[in-house]
């Protein structure tokens, strides 16, 4: 069976009150449309067409998916009209599956169920809601056979009481769809070409309508405003948290956890509250991540302890490192192993050798640091001359006294000691003590100024 998928994404999304097209609003860090596309592509369709409208170029650029065809619907004349715009590209498909760009949580399994339930005839996905208001209602005969879909604005009082609603997701033979779309008319309360009218046409033409319900009603929920967006965000995060816990990850509070990318975790990983994971993150066995820490594209080896309030981005952390609280590790950093990074320390584009320690109030940038190095509190690499960045090299077992300024390019030799407060602008000899500061003098009899009464 040649399956074509059309994703409707031309609606303006006025209720979002945003300059960003609705389908680009992020859910778990990715545009709504990207979620629907991912699910669509998981079905391995022959063709996938996105119908876009307002802000179209923005949408195409943001999605940048090579396997997708784009069709513009310049005037939004209704869901039927939208599908019609995509039909020229779908002629050679056997069936067409219609999805909505703003219904992001529909799952692959539910769509597969819809497809297998409707080998012949039309497949329709419905759910039963306590509050069905706003949705199209599924009108059935007393026998239970589906008759038609009635939109909220066209419904009678009896029809408004129906709690089974149209999710909008349907599967139709291309041949039938072509024919029925041509028969649509905008003679209804909204003056639109309703896709939903094809259900009555199927019944008229003796084509069976097979109804499928998704595993979870939330799969049918659309995003119309920021409230619904926030609701779906929490649902999706809960699903992700549950999947991680089932895989053996401890989340100290699954309600206070956000995964906005992918997380691969080893055994006995514990995440404290308000951890945010973005991009691709890998955590080894026995890793602990403290409260309020953000990890973005980070690879962490076994038995690393990252304490509270750290921000770590585009970095590789070796085994047995201890980081934080309040550490910032910026792109291009590699902590080889057993490294200690303490509070108010910023590391950028640097490699820190085995067992080295930078424990307090330091900035280390563009630095190659050996193993067994100790960096005293307040030490700064002066890596920027106002125009260019320069490298600092600190060899094995060097000891840098507190509040030193290492003016790059500079090399601190193996086992060298730098006196506290030194401004080191020339290479420091291995194994020796280097001091670069003015001598301490005492001015006898000097008095601090006093305020006159
Ligand atoms: C539609 C269904 C309704 C269903 C509900 C489920 C119709 C007539 N009604 O109503 O039965 O219960 O969805 O959420 O189909 N779109 C376009 N071009 C258009 C109009 C809409 O691309 O000209 C897109 C929108 O961007 C959106 C989707 O189609 O992704 C649904 O449109 P919307 O206006 O929200 O339909 P509803 O009135 O909610
Ligand atoms: Ca609507």
XYZ file of C-alpha atoms and ligand atoms in Angstrom:
493
model
C 0.000 0.000 0.000
C 1.376 3.375 -1.046
C 0.690 5.745 1.851
C 0.688 9.512 1.466
C 0.436 11.778 4.497
C -0.836 15.334 4.480
C -0.230 17.523 7.513
C -2.467 20.574 7.797
C -0.528 23.517 9.150
C -1.903 26.596 7.417
C -4.057 27.932 10.226
C -3.067 31.286 11.678
C -3.274 30.348 15.317
C -4.717 33.719 16.315
C -5.323 32.601 19.887
C -1.600 32.116 20.465
C -1.322 35.939 20.154
C 2.122 35.544 18.694
C 4.187 36.690 15.736
C 5.519 33.143 15.485
C 3.379 30.770 13.357
C 1.532 28.420 15.702
C 3.122 25.210 14.439
C 6.576 26.616 15.272
C 5.824 27.129 18.953
C 8.091 24.760 20.851
C 6.907 21.703 22.716
C 9.735 20.037 24.660
C 12.138 22.316 22.812
C 11.019 21.463 19.263
C 8.371 23.012 17.013
C 4.898 21.443 17.272
C 5.115 20.548 13.593
C 8.410 18.693 14.121
C 6.670 16.329 16.546
C 3.892 15.552 14.070
C 6.428 15.108 11.273
C 8.507 12.712 13.312
C 5.462 10.568 14.019
C 4.378 10.802 10.357
C 7.788 9.742 9.077
C 7.908 6.814 11.520
C 5.094 5.281 9.430
C 7.458 5.301 6.443
C 5.015 6.928 4.037
C 5.733 7.175 0.348
C 5.147 10.927 0.464
C 4.580 13.518 3.168
C 3.067 16.875 2.282
C 2.784 19.823 4.651
C 0.143 22.424 3.802
C 1.368 25.764 5.068
C -0.061 29.280 4.988
C 0.849 32.352 7.004
C 4.529 32.616 7.864
C 5.146 29.836 5.368
C 8.783 30.513 4.570
C 9.571 30.687 8.284
C 7.954 27.285 8.767
C 9.845 25.683 5.881
C 13.159 27.085 7.086
C 12.594 25.992 10.676
C 11.692 22.449 9.726
C 14.318 21.822 7.048
C 13.324 18.214 6.487
C 14.448 16.839 3.096
C 11.746 14.164 2.878
C 8.878 16.638 3.045
C 6.954 18.287 0.224
C 5.468 21.731 0.834
C 2.251 23.171 -0.533
C 1.014 26.659 0.088
C -2.609 27.344 0.908
C -2.635 31.110 0.466
C -6.223 31.544 1.680
C -7.481 29.384 4.545
C -10.837 28.264 3.208
C -11.178 25.217 5.440
C -9.706 21.803 6.127
C -11.198 20.296 2.969
C -9.735 23.078 0.857
C -6.375 22.567 2.579
C -6.284 18.857 1.722
C -7.312 19.698 -1.838
C -4.161 21.826 -2.249
C -2.030 18.760 -1.540
C -3.877 16.361 -3.862
C -1.891 17.093 -7.056
C 1.163 15.711 -5.239
C -0.657 12.654 -3.920
C -2.330 11.336 -7.114
C -0.228 8.180 -7.215
C -0.813 7.209 -3.578
C -3.239 4.429 -2.615
C -4.334 6.090 0.600
C -3.986 9.488 2.222
C -3.641 9.982 5.977
C -4.605 13.439 7.239
C -2.793 14.784 10.317
C -2.877 18.219 11.973
C 0.256 20.258 12.600
C -1.128 21.445 15.908
C -2.062 18.017 17.304
C 1.422 16.983 18.375
C 0.972 14.054 20.755
C -0.673 11.528 18.463
C 1.361 8.327 18.681
C 2.701 6.025 16.026
C 0.890 3.003 17.568
C -2.485 4.750 17.360
C -1.933 5.669 13.719
C -0.859 2.108 12.904
C -4.034 0.867 14.573
C -6.101 3.325 12.488
C -4.414 2.106 9.304
C -4.844 -1.589 10.049
C -8.496 -1.099 11.083
C -9.265 0.557 7.759
C -7.794 -1.748 5.148
C -10.873 -1.026 3.090
C -13.027 2.064 3.478
C -12.393 5.205 5.495
C -10.504 5.241 8.799
C -11.589 7.853 11.326
C -9.991 8.594 14.673
C -12.388 9.702 17.387
C -12.349 10.155 21.137
C -15.055 10.517 23.729
C -14.740 13.623 25.866
C -16.500 14.814 29.007
C -16.512 18.277 27.478
C -16.814 17.919 23.685
C -17.409 21.620 23.028
C -15.624 23.100 20.040
C -15.129 19.800 18.251
C -16.984 18.139 15.390
C -19.451 15.528 16.740
C -19.726 11.962 15.456
C -23.367 11.316 14.532
C -24.267 7.622 14.602
C -27.405 5.674 13.709
C -29.168 3.800 16.529
C -27.369 0.701 15.200
C -24.079 2.414 15.942
C -23.121 2.951 12.301
C -21.404 6.296 11.696
C -23.548 8.681 9.650
C -21.680 11.970 9.493
C -19.673 14.580 11.364
C -21.415 17.742 12.489
C -19.314 20.781 13.345
C -20.009 22.579 16.624
C -21.280 25.707 14.866
C -23.677 23.710 12.695
C -24.919 21.328 15.383
C -28.441 21.077 16.814
C -29.000 20.843 20.575
C -29.253 17.065 20.409
C -26.067 16.862 18.345
C -24.203 19.119 20.793
C -24.931 16.538 23.491
C -22.909 13.885 21.610
C -19.655 13.284 23.458
C -17.814 11.349 20.751
C -15.766 13.815 18.715
C -13.688 13.958 15.555
C -9.947 14.201 16.159
C -9.527 15.323 12.553
C -7.223 12.408 11.826
C -8.505 10.235 8.999
C -7.373 7.784 6.350
C -9.069 7.771 2.948
C -8.523 6.054 -0.423
C -6.957 8.608 -2.755
C -9.487 7.883 -5.472
C -12.451 8.528 -3.164
C -10.826 11.527 -1.552
C -10.291 13.190 -4.955
C -13.906 12.748 -5.866
C -15.393 13.767 -2.517
C -13.207 16.870 -2.153
C -14.592 18.130 -5.457
C -18.107 17.793 -4.096
C -17.496 19.895 -0.968
C -19.404 23.119 -0.658
C -18.995 25.946 1.846
C -22.706 26.052 2.639
C -22.336 25.892 6.415
C -22.160 28.156 9.429
C -18.493 29.013 8.860
C -18.582 29.286 5.060
C -15.683 26.821 4.873
C -14.900 23.708 2.880
C -15.121 21.113 5.649
C -13.044 17.973 5.225
C -15.430 16.359 7.682
C -18.264 16.430 5.119
C -16.639 13.528 3.264
C -17.831 11.122 5.977
C -21.470 11.599 4.930
C -20.378 11.121 1.306
C -18.657 7.846 2.194
C -21.845 6.627 3.873
C -23.895 7.745 0.831
C -21.545 5.835 -1.509
C -21.640 2.686 0.612
C -18.025 2.985 1.766
C -17.453 1.682 5.288
C -16.251 4.069 8.002
C -13.982 2.333 10.526
C -13.567 4.179 13.779
C -10.389 3.886 15.850
C -9.724 5.409 19.254
C -6.181 6.375 20.269
C -4.538 4.813 23.324
C -4.892 8.088 25.253
C -7.404 10.902 24.700
C -4.641 13.474 25.027
C -3.303 12.256 21.665
C -6.266 14.040 20.091
C -5.703 17.339 21.854
C -4.790 20.328 19.766
C -2.885 23.469 20.655
C -4.923 26.619 20.175
C -3.552 28.819 22.936
C -0.617 28.917 25.318
C -2.622 27.252 28.065
C -3.141 24.145 25.974
C 0.502 24.271 24.915
C 1.589 24.256 28.562
C -0.806 21.415 29.343
C 0.585 19.254 26.542
C 4.137 20.123 27.585
C 3.466 18.659 31.029
C 1.826 15.566 29.519
C 4.764 14.943 27.208
C 7.273 15.519 30.006
C 5.377 13.101 32.203
C 5.523 10.442 29.467
C 9.235 10.984 29.094
C 9.845 10.895 32.835
C 7.861 7.672 33.128
C 9.801 6.060 30.280
C 13.096 6.998 31.950
C 11.989 5.672 35.329
C 10.900 2.406 33.704
C 14.398 2.233 32.205
C 15.876 2.476 35.704
C 16.609 6.183 36.104
C 15.720 7.729 39.471
C 13.906 11.048 39.169
C 13.514 12.520 42.624
C 10.401 14.280 41.351
C 9.135 13.299 37.889
C 6.919 16.393 37.873
C 9.972 18.616 38.063
C 12.034 17.280 35.198
C 12.333 18.481 31.605
C 13.759 16.533 28.710
C 14.035 18.745 25.628
C 16.222 16.443 23.630
C 17.454 12.899 24.076
C 18.848 11.284 27.187
C 20.714 8.010 27.268
C 21.399 6.991 30.857
C 23.360 4.107 32.383
C 22.395 2.231 35.534
C 21.720 3.928 38.864
C 21.542 7.442 37.541
C 19.806 9.914 39.850
C 18.428 13.271 38.803
C 17.371 15.721 41.478
C 14.547 18.216 40.930
C 14.462 20.793 38.130
C 17.132 19.192 35.995
C 16.832 20.290 32.364
C 18.259 18.121 29.610
C 18.672 19.641 26.144
C 20.130 18.321 22.904
C 21.878 14.965 23.108
C 22.941 13.993 26.595
C 24.599 10.738 27.630
C 25.072 9.868 31.315
C 27.190 6.915 32.435
C 26.528 4.547 35.328
C 26.149 5.978 38.813
C 25.899 9.597 37.713
C 24.193 12.060 40.056
C 22.846 15.378 38.802
C 21.899 17.941 41.420
C 18.919 20.270 41.547
C 18.534 23.075 38.971
C 21.297 21.859 36.710
C 21.097 22.302 32.945
C 22.896 19.826 30.673
C 23.002 20.670 26.961
C 24.791 18.309 24.544
C 26.957 16.715 27.187
C 28.611 13.351 27.458
C 29.216 12.238 31.031
C 31.162 9.097 31.991
C 30.592 6.830 35.013
C 30.380 7.945 38.641
C 30.344 11.658 38.004
C 28.710 13.876 40.599
C 27.291 17.132 39.295
C 25.953 19.153 42.187
C 23.264 21.848 42.271
C 22.954 24.815 39.923
C 25.443 23.936 37.212
C 25.194 24.810 33.511
C 27.162 22.445 31.281
C 27.117 22.773 27.499
C 28.865 20.989 24.599
C 31.319 19.273 26.909
C 32.762 15.852 27.631
C 33.076 14.854 31.282
C 35.301 11.892 32.149
C 34.737 9.342 34.907
C 34.774 10.239 38.604
C 34.644 14.010 38.142
C 32.977 16.211 40.761
C 31.409 19.416 39.534
C 29.614 22.264 41.285
C 27.640 23.563 42.953
C 27.428 26.683 40.748
C 29.879 25.667 38.027
C 29.616 26.758 34.427
C 31.215 24.525 31.825
C 31.124 25.992 28.347
C 31.553 24.544 24.839
C 34.735 22.762 23.900
C 35.580 21.619 27.415
C 36.897 18.179 28.248
C 37.411 17.084 31.826
C 39.447 13.915 31.411
C 38.733 12.143 34.693
C 38.706 12.600 38.470
C 38.653 16.354 37.933
C 37.151 18.665 40.555
C 35.455 21.834 39.416
C 34.058 23.894 42.275
C 31.769 26.829 42.868
C 31.794 29.930 40.710
C 34.235 28.399 38.271
C 33.868 28.923 34.529
C 35.709 26.647 32.116
C 35.654 27.286 28.367
C 37.267 25.412 25.490
C 39.824 23.738 27.706
C 41.101 20.283 28.501
C 41.659 19.516 32.162
C 43.953 16.564 32.922
C 43.405 13.662 35.326
C 42.740 14.594 38.925
C 43.290 18.322 38.469
C 41.346 20.721 40.671
C 39.854 24.117 40.013
C 37.824 24.548 43.120
C 36.885 28.177 43.636
C 36.075 31.378 41.712
C 38.168 30.854 38.575
C 38.011 31.444 34.863
C 39.913 28.924 32.745
C 39.625 29.511 28.991
C 41.513 28.132 25.956
C 43.721 26.135 28.274
C 45.518 22.837 28.026
C 45.938 21.628 31.599
C 47.890 18.511 32.584
C 47.155 16.120 35.421
C 47.463 16.663 39.148
C 47.310 20.436 38.769
C 45.914 22.595 41.552
C 44.469 25.968 40.667
C 44.094 28.326 43.602
C 40.976 30.347 44.286
C 40.378 33.314 42.022
C 42.895 32.322 39.351
C 42.121 33.691 35.911
C 43.496 32.893 32.481
C 43.695 36.196 30.600
C 43.008 34.615 27.215
C 41.767 37.652 25.301
C 43.822 40.658 24.261
C 40.850 42.587 22.915
C 41.261 41.178 19.420
C 42.518 37.594 19.619
C 42.204 34.594 21.911
C 45.440 32.996 23.166
C 46.298 29.617 24.640
C 47.474 28.826 28.149
C 49.369 25.643 28.918
C 49.655 24.344 32.461
C 51.790 21.232 32.747
C 51.368 18.295 35.152
C 51.453 18.881 38.896
C 51.755 22.665 38.628
C 50.444 24.588 41.632
C 48.952 27.990 40.965
C 48.553 30.225 44.019
C 45.334 32.078 44.646
C 44.349 35.047 42.552
C 47.007 34.567 39.902
C 46.461 36.079 36.466
C 47.983 33.939 33.700
C 48.405 36.212 30.686
C 48.160 34.089 27.543
C 49.973 32.927 25.545
C 51.877 31.484 28.454
C 53.148 28.135 29.687
C 53.463 27.041 33.301
C 56.044 24.265 33.448
C 55.664 20.876 35.103
C 55.568 20.973 38.892
C 56.020 24.760 38.832
C 54.626 26.842 41.675
C 53.165 30.280 41.112
C 52.958 32.590 44.086
C 49.565 33.932 45.047
C 48.577 37.187 43.367
C 51.129 36.856 40.572
C 50.543 38.308 37.133
C 52.352 35.776 34.966
C 53.020 37.127 31.483
C 56.090 35.034 30.669
C 56.564 31.263 30.770
C 57.172 29.905 34.267
C 60.025 27.425 34.732
C 59.266 23.807 35.600
C 59.850 22.768 39.207
C 60.565 26.346 40.408
C 58.665 28.957 42.382
C 57.763 31.961 40.263
C 56.567 35.190 41.828
C 55.396 38.071 39.735
C 54.135 40.735 42.093
C 55.408 43.852 43.782
C 57.272 43.255 47.037
C 55.454 43.807 50.328
C 56.596 46.973 52.029
C 55.572 48.643 55.252
C 55.303 52.428 55.409
C 55.950 53.295 58.967
C 53.679 55.773 60.698
C 51.146 55.945 57.845
C 47.691 56.889 59.048
C 44.381 56.102 57.415
C 42.409 59.279 56.682
C 39.682 60.039 59.201
C 36.428 61.964 58.707
C 36.504 65.444 60.238
C 33.809 66.010 62.897
C -11.460 20.548 12.939
C -12.566 19.592 12.465
C -13.353 19.130 13.665
C -12.436 18.457 14.660
C -11.300 19.377 15.038
C -10.273 18.602 15.830
C -13.192 20.347 10.233
C -14.173 21.100 9.451
N -13.399 20.292 11.558
O -12.110 21.663 13.481
O -14.355 18.210 13.254
O -13.165 18.099 15.815
O -10.639 19.875 13.860
O -9.259 19.429 16.307
O -12.270 19.787 9.693
N -6.185 24.243 8.515
C -5.559 24.529 7.338
N -6.210 25.263 6.414
C -7.465 25.719 6.606
C -8.108 25.418 7.823
C -7.448 24.666 8.763
O -4.416 24.143 7.126
O -8.001 26.363 5.679
C -5.477 23.433 9.515
C -5.193 24.174 10.806
O -3.918 24.793 10.760
C -5.235 23.051 11.831
C -6.226 22.057 11.248
O -6.289 22.339 9.876
O -3.967 22.409 11.925
C -7.597 22.163 11.886
O -8.137 23.426 11.649
P -9.037 24.168 12.696
O -9.505 25.445 12.116
O -8.370 24.224 14.016
O -10.284 23.155 12.754
P -11.357 23.046 13.866
O -12.346 24.136 13.695
O -10.721 22.905 15.176
Ca -10.273 25.733 15.239
